[in-house]
Amino acid sequence: TTEVFADVGSLRTDFAEFLAHFSSQQSHIYTGGSPVEFVRELHDRWFELHPKGKPAPVEDMPTDWNPGCVFISYAHEDRDSAVRLADELAKANLEVWIDRRLTAGDDYNARIRFHIKESAAFVAVLSQHTNNEAGPGRFFAKEWYEACEVDKGFCGQDRRFLFPVIVDGSSPGSLGAIKKGIFGNNVAFARGGGPTPDLIREIDVAQKAFRKGAPRA
């Protein structure tokens, strides 16, 4: 075990002498600044040794998340339709979260899973691109199956969590690998990302119910 003291008080001479005598191998005093500066330097040194594991810059990461957002999941090829759908829902005063990066889906990780679990509704943007789990829809499929697990908590309730939305000319019966999970859910159509008033209203009901604290099963 190694402990590092990064605090103005640790610079006291008597404290340094105490550590030198009683914990010279395990205890170290950081003289480069505050605890925040120590963590920043530790971060930089770590990624100098492990450059492949360096995360994306903060400005490239998804932002503006609040519990109860409407989570929009999509394949990269459907980005334009998904962004339009998100914008239209936002215009209807719904709080929406969508990964707007050009590499959407490439960072499927614990944060994405957390967002899904804490969302009021999961909108799955469906098309021919989400039809093949081994192709463009592979990241979408991961999010879809995660959302299906969350949906189990809504069993026996009138509230909806899953909102499958087809944005191209695909039929519900041609949704391939994920069509089994679609059964039992009303599929909506929003060609090119343009939602119908009914779809907007249903998602609005789901978000308001979440914000009122309606319990999941």
GROMACS .gro file of C-alpha atoms in nm:
model
  217
    1THR     CA    1   0.000   0.000   0.000
    2THR     CA    2   0.123   0.345  -0.091
    3GLU     CA    3  -0.026   0.665   0.045
    4VAL     CA    4   0.032   1.013  -0.092
    5PHE     CA    5  -0.027   1.332   0.103
    6ALA     CA    6  -0.121   1.624  -0.119
    7ASP     CA    7  -0.218   1.905   0.112
    8VAL     CA    8  -0.067   2.229   0.238
    9GLY     CA    9  -0.054   2.087   0.590
   10SER     CA   10   0.159   1.794   0.477
   11LEU     CA   11   0.443   2.031   0.395
   12ARG     CA   12   0.512   2.089   0.763
   13THR     CA   13   0.867   1.992   0.856
   14ASP     CA   14   0.768   1.793   1.164
   15PHE     CA   15   0.515   1.589   0.965
   16ALA     CA   16   0.773   1.513   0.695
   17GLU     CA   17   1.023   1.401   0.960
   18PHE     CA   18   0.759   1.176   1.117
   19LEU     CA   19   0.693   1.002   0.787
   20ALA     CA   20   1.064   0.968   0.715
   21HIS     CA   21   1.112   0.777   1.039
   22PHE     CA   22   0.797   0.568   1.060
   23SER     CA   23   0.668   0.518   0.703
   24SER     CA   24   0.947   0.598   0.463
   25GLN     CA   25   0.858   0.322   0.215
   26GLN     CA   26   0.481   0.364   0.203
   27SER     CA   27   0.417   0.735   0.256
   28HIS     CA   28   0.505   1.016   0.020
   29ILE     CA   29   0.446   1.390   0.024
   30TYR     CA   30   0.337   1.549  -0.302
   31THR     CA   31   0.488   1.896  -0.337
   32GLY     CA   32   0.347   1.980  -0.680
   33GLY     CA   33   0.024   2.137  -0.559
   34SER     CA   34  -0.326   2.048  -0.444
   35PRO     CA   35  -0.496   1.704  -0.443
   36VAL     CA   36  -0.661   1.797  -0.775
   37GLU     CA   37  -0.323   1.873  -0.929
   38PHE     CA   38  -0.186   1.544  -0.797
   39VAL     CA   39  -0.468   1.346  -0.960
   40ARG     CA   40  -0.417   1.536  -1.285
   41GLU     CA   41  -0.047   1.453  -1.287
   42LEU     CA   42  -0.119   1.089  -1.200
   43HIS     CA   43  -0.367   1.078  -1.490
   44ASP     CA   44  -0.114   1.223  -1.735
   45ARG     CA   45   0.164   0.990  -1.626
   46TRP     CA   46  -0.059   0.684  -1.651
   47PHE     CA   47  -0.157   0.756  -2.009
   48GLU     CA   48   0.203   0.831  -2.104
   49LEU     CA   49   0.268   0.466  -2.014
   50HIS     CA   50  -0.063   0.337  -2.159
   51PRO     CA   51  -0.141   0.561  -2.459
   52LYS     CA   52  -0.384   0.315  -2.619
   53GLY     CA   53  -0.617   0.338  -2.323
   54LYS     CA   54  -0.640   0.716  -2.329
   55PRO     CA   55  -1.007   0.827  -2.329
   56ALA     CA   56  -1.161   1.062  -2.581
   57PRO     CA   57  -1.132   1.435  -2.505
   58VAL     CA   58  -1.408   1.567  -2.282
   59GLU     CA   59  -1.552   1.775  -2.565
   60ASP     CA   60  -1.610   1.455  -2.766
   61MET     CA   61  -1.807   1.277  -2.496
   62PRO     CA   62  -2.187   1.276  -2.461
   63THR     CA   63  -2.317   1.550  -2.231
   64ASP     CA   64  -2.634   1.707  -2.095
   65TRP     CA   65  -2.773   1.400  -1.922
   66ASN     CA   66  -3.040   1.423  -1.656
   67PRO     CA   67  -3.231   1.129  -1.504
   68GLY     CA   68  -3.561   1.090  -1.683
   69CYS     CA   69  -3.437   1.193  -2.027
   70VAL     CA   70  -3.573   1.022  -2.335
   71PHE     CA   71  -3.290   0.800  -2.459
   72ILE     CA   72  -3.263   0.776  -2.837
   73SER     CA   73  -3.071   0.478  -2.972
   74TYR     CA   74  -2.972   0.447  -3.337
   75ALA     CA   75  -2.726   0.298  -3.581
   76HIS     CA   76  -2.464   0.537  -3.715
   77GLU     CA   77  -2.613   0.517  -4.064
   78ASP     CA   78  -2.943   0.655  -3.930
   79ARG     CA   79  -2.784   0.952  -3.760
   80ASP     CA   80  -2.964   1.220  -3.962
   81SER     CA   81  -3.307   1.070  -3.893
   82ALA     CA   82  -3.224   1.016  -3.526
   83VAL     CA   83  -3.103   1.373  -3.475
   84ARG     CA   84  -3.412   1.509  -3.649
   85LEU     CA   85  -3.632   1.295  -3.425
   86ALA     CA   86  -3.448   1.422  -3.117
   87ASP     CA   87  -3.487   1.782  -3.228
   88GLU     CA   88  -3.859   1.739  -3.296
   89LEU     CA   89  -3.915   1.586  -2.953
   90ALA     CA   90  -3.716   1.869  -2.793
   91LYS     CA   91  -3.936   2.122  -2.973
   92ALA     CA   92  -4.232   1.953  -2.803
   93ASN     CA   93  -4.070   2.033  -2.465
   94LEU     CA   94  -3.942   1.681  -2.405
   95GLU     CA   95  -3.599   1.638  -2.249
   96VAL     CA   96  -3.401   1.417  -2.483
   97TRP     CA   97  -3.057   1.257  -2.475
   98ILE     CA   98  -2.884   1.146  -2.793
   99ASP     CA   99  -2.520   1.083  -2.874
  100ARG     CA  100  -2.462   1.333  -3.155
  101ARG     CA  101  -2.104   1.232  -3.231
  102LEU     CA  102  -2.020   1.103  -3.578
  103THR     CA  103  -1.890   0.784  -3.417
  104ALA     CA  104  -2.209   0.720  -3.221
  105GLY     CA  105  -2.211   0.382  -3.054
  106ASP     CA  106  -1.836   0.322  -3.056
  107ASP     CA  107  -1.807   0.392  -2.685
  108TYR     CA  108  -2.077   0.155  -2.561
  109ASN     CA  109  -1.979   0.135  -2.197
  110ALA     CA  110  -2.101   0.155  -1.839
  111ARG     CA  111  -2.213   0.516  -1.877
  112ILE     CA  112  -2.440   0.433  -2.171
  113ARG     CA  113  -2.592   0.144  -1.976
  114PHE     CA  114  -2.650   0.372  -1.678
  115HIS     CA  115  -2.824   0.628  -1.899
  116ILE     CA  116  -3.058   0.363  -2.032
  117LYS     CA  117  -3.149   0.245  -1.683
  118GLU     CA  118  -3.219   0.598  -1.566
  119SER     CA  119  -3.416   0.713  -1.871
  120ALA     CA  120  -3.791   0.769  -1.880
  121ALA     CA  121  -3.829   0.614  -2.225
  122PHE     CA  122  -3.610   0.428  -2.471
  123VAL     CA  123  -3.670   0.526  -2.833
  124ALA     CA  124  -3.523   0.270  -3.073
  125VAL     CA  125  -3.465   0.417  -3.419
  126LEU     CA  126  -3.520   0.122  -3.652
  127SER     CA  127  -3.433   0.075  -4.019
  128GLN     CA  128  -3.260  -0.167  -4.251
  129HIS     CA  129  -2.935  -0.064  -4.083
  130THR     CA  130  -3.042  -0.206  -3.746
  131ASN     CA  131  -3.147  -0.534  -3.905
  132ASN     CA  132  -2.812  -0.712  -3.873
  133GLU     CA  133  -2.645  -0.748  -3.534
  134ALA     CA  134  -2.313  -0.827  -3.700
  135GLY     CA  135  -2.324  -0.517  -3.922
  136PRO     CA  136  -2.404  -0.150  -3.867
  137GLY     CA  137  -2.665  -0.233  -3.604
  138ARG     CA  138  -2.429  -0.414  -3.367
  139PHE     CA  139  -2.400  -0.129  -3.117
  140PHE     CA  140  -2.769  -0.052  -3.146
  141ALA     CA  141  -2.846  -0.418  -3.066
  142LYS     CA  142  -2.648  -0.397  -2.742
  143GLU     CA  143  -2.846  -0.094  -2.633
  144TRP     CA  144  -3.172  -0.257  -2.739
  145TYR     CA  145  -3.112  -0.569  -2.529
  146GLU     CA  146  -3.012  -0.354  -2.231
  147ALA     CA  147  -3.336  -0.159  -2.268
  148CYS     CA  148  -3.537  -0.483  -2.286
  149GLU     CA  149  -3.394  -0.579  -1.948
  150VAL     CA  150  -3.502  -0.245  -1.803
  151ASP     CA  151  -3.844  -0.288  -1.959
  152LYS     CA  152  -3.903  -0.599  -1.749
  153GLY     CA  153  -3.938  -0.366  -1.450
  154PHE     CA  154  -4.251  -0.218  -1.610
  155CYS     CA  155  -4.435  -0.551  -1.615
  156GLY     CA  156  -4.798  -0.512  -1.509
  157GLN     CA  157  -4.800  -0.134  -1.549
  158ASP     CA  158  -4.974   0.090  -1.798
  159ARG     CA  159  -4.654   0.285  -1.849
  160ARG     CA  160  -4.443   0.224  -2.157
  161PHE     CA  161  -4.067   0.228  -2.169
  162LEU     CA  162  -3.982   0.089  -2.514
  163PHE     CA  163  -4.074   0.297  -2.819
  164PRO     CA  164  -3.964   0.125  -3.142
  165VAL     CA  165  -3.973   0.379  -3.427
  166ILE     CA  166  -3.915   0.287  -3.791
  167VAL     CA  167  -3.761   0.572  -3.989
  168ASP     CA  168  -3.739   0.414  -4.334
  169GLY     CA  169  -3.961   0.188  -4.543
  170SER     CA  170  -3.893  -0.127  -4.342
  171SER     CA  171  -4.185  -0.331  -4.212
  172PRO     CA  172  -4.204  -0.456  -3.851
  173GLY     CA  173  -4.176  -0.812  -3.979
  174SER     CA  174  -3.840  -0.745  -4.145
  175LEU     CA  175  -3.654  -0.628  -3.837
  176GLY     CA  176  -3.439  -0.939  -3.827
  177ALA     CA  177  -3.248  -1.023  -3.513
  178ILE     CA  178  -3.435  -0.788  -3.282
  179LYS     CA  179  -3.789  -0.845  -3.411
  180LYS     CA  180  -3.860  -1.095  -3.133
  181GLY     CA  181  -3.821  -0.816  -2.881
  182ILE     CA  182  -4.045  -0.586  -3.085
  183PHE     CA  183  -4.346  -0.813  -3.049
  184GLY     CA  184  -4.575  -0.680  -2.778
  185ASN     CA  185  -4.461  -0.322  -2.838
  186ASN     CA  186  -4.648  -0.081  -3.061
  187VAL     CA  187  -4.419   0.011  -3.348
  188ALA     CA  188  -4.442   0.374  -3.462
  189PHE     CA  189  -4.342   0.516  -3.797
  190ALA     CA  190  -4.146   0.839  -3.835
  191ARG     CA  191  -4.016   0.851  -4.191
  192GLY     CA  192  -3.691   1.041  -4.196
  193GLY     CA  193  -3.721   1.114  -3.825
  194GLY     CA  194  -4.048   1.308  -3.834
  195PRO     CA  195  -4.260   1.192  -3.536
  196THR     CA  196  -4.639   1.181  -3.540
  197PRO     CA  197  -4.840   1.375  -3.278
  198ASP     CA  198  -4.947   1.043  -3.124
  199LEU     CA  199  -4.586   0.933  -3.076
  200ILE     CA  200  -4.493   1.265  -2.918
  201ARG     CA  201  -4.790   1.243  -2.684
  202GLU     CA  202  -4.710   0.887  -2.573
  203ILE     CA  203  -4.346   0.969  -2.500
  204ASP     CA  204  -4.454   1.282  -2.313
  205VAL     CA  205  -4.680   1.069  -2.092
  206ALA     CA  206  -4.390   0.833  -2.017
  207GLN     CA  207  -4.155   1.115  -1.922
  208LYS     CA  208  -4.408   1.290  -1.699
  209ALA     CA  209  -4.485   0.962  -1.523
  210PHE     CA  210  -4.114   0.908  -1.459
  211ARG     CA  211  -4.070   1.259  -1.323
  212LYS     CA  212  -4.364   1.208  -1.088
  213GLY     CA  213  -4.181   0.912  -0.943
  214ALA     CA  214  -4.411   0.634  -1.061
  215PRO     CA  215  -4.247   0.314  -0.930
  216ARG     CA  216  -4.119   0.035  -1.151
  217ALA     CA  217  -4.211  -0.321  -1.067
   0.00000   0.00000   0.00000
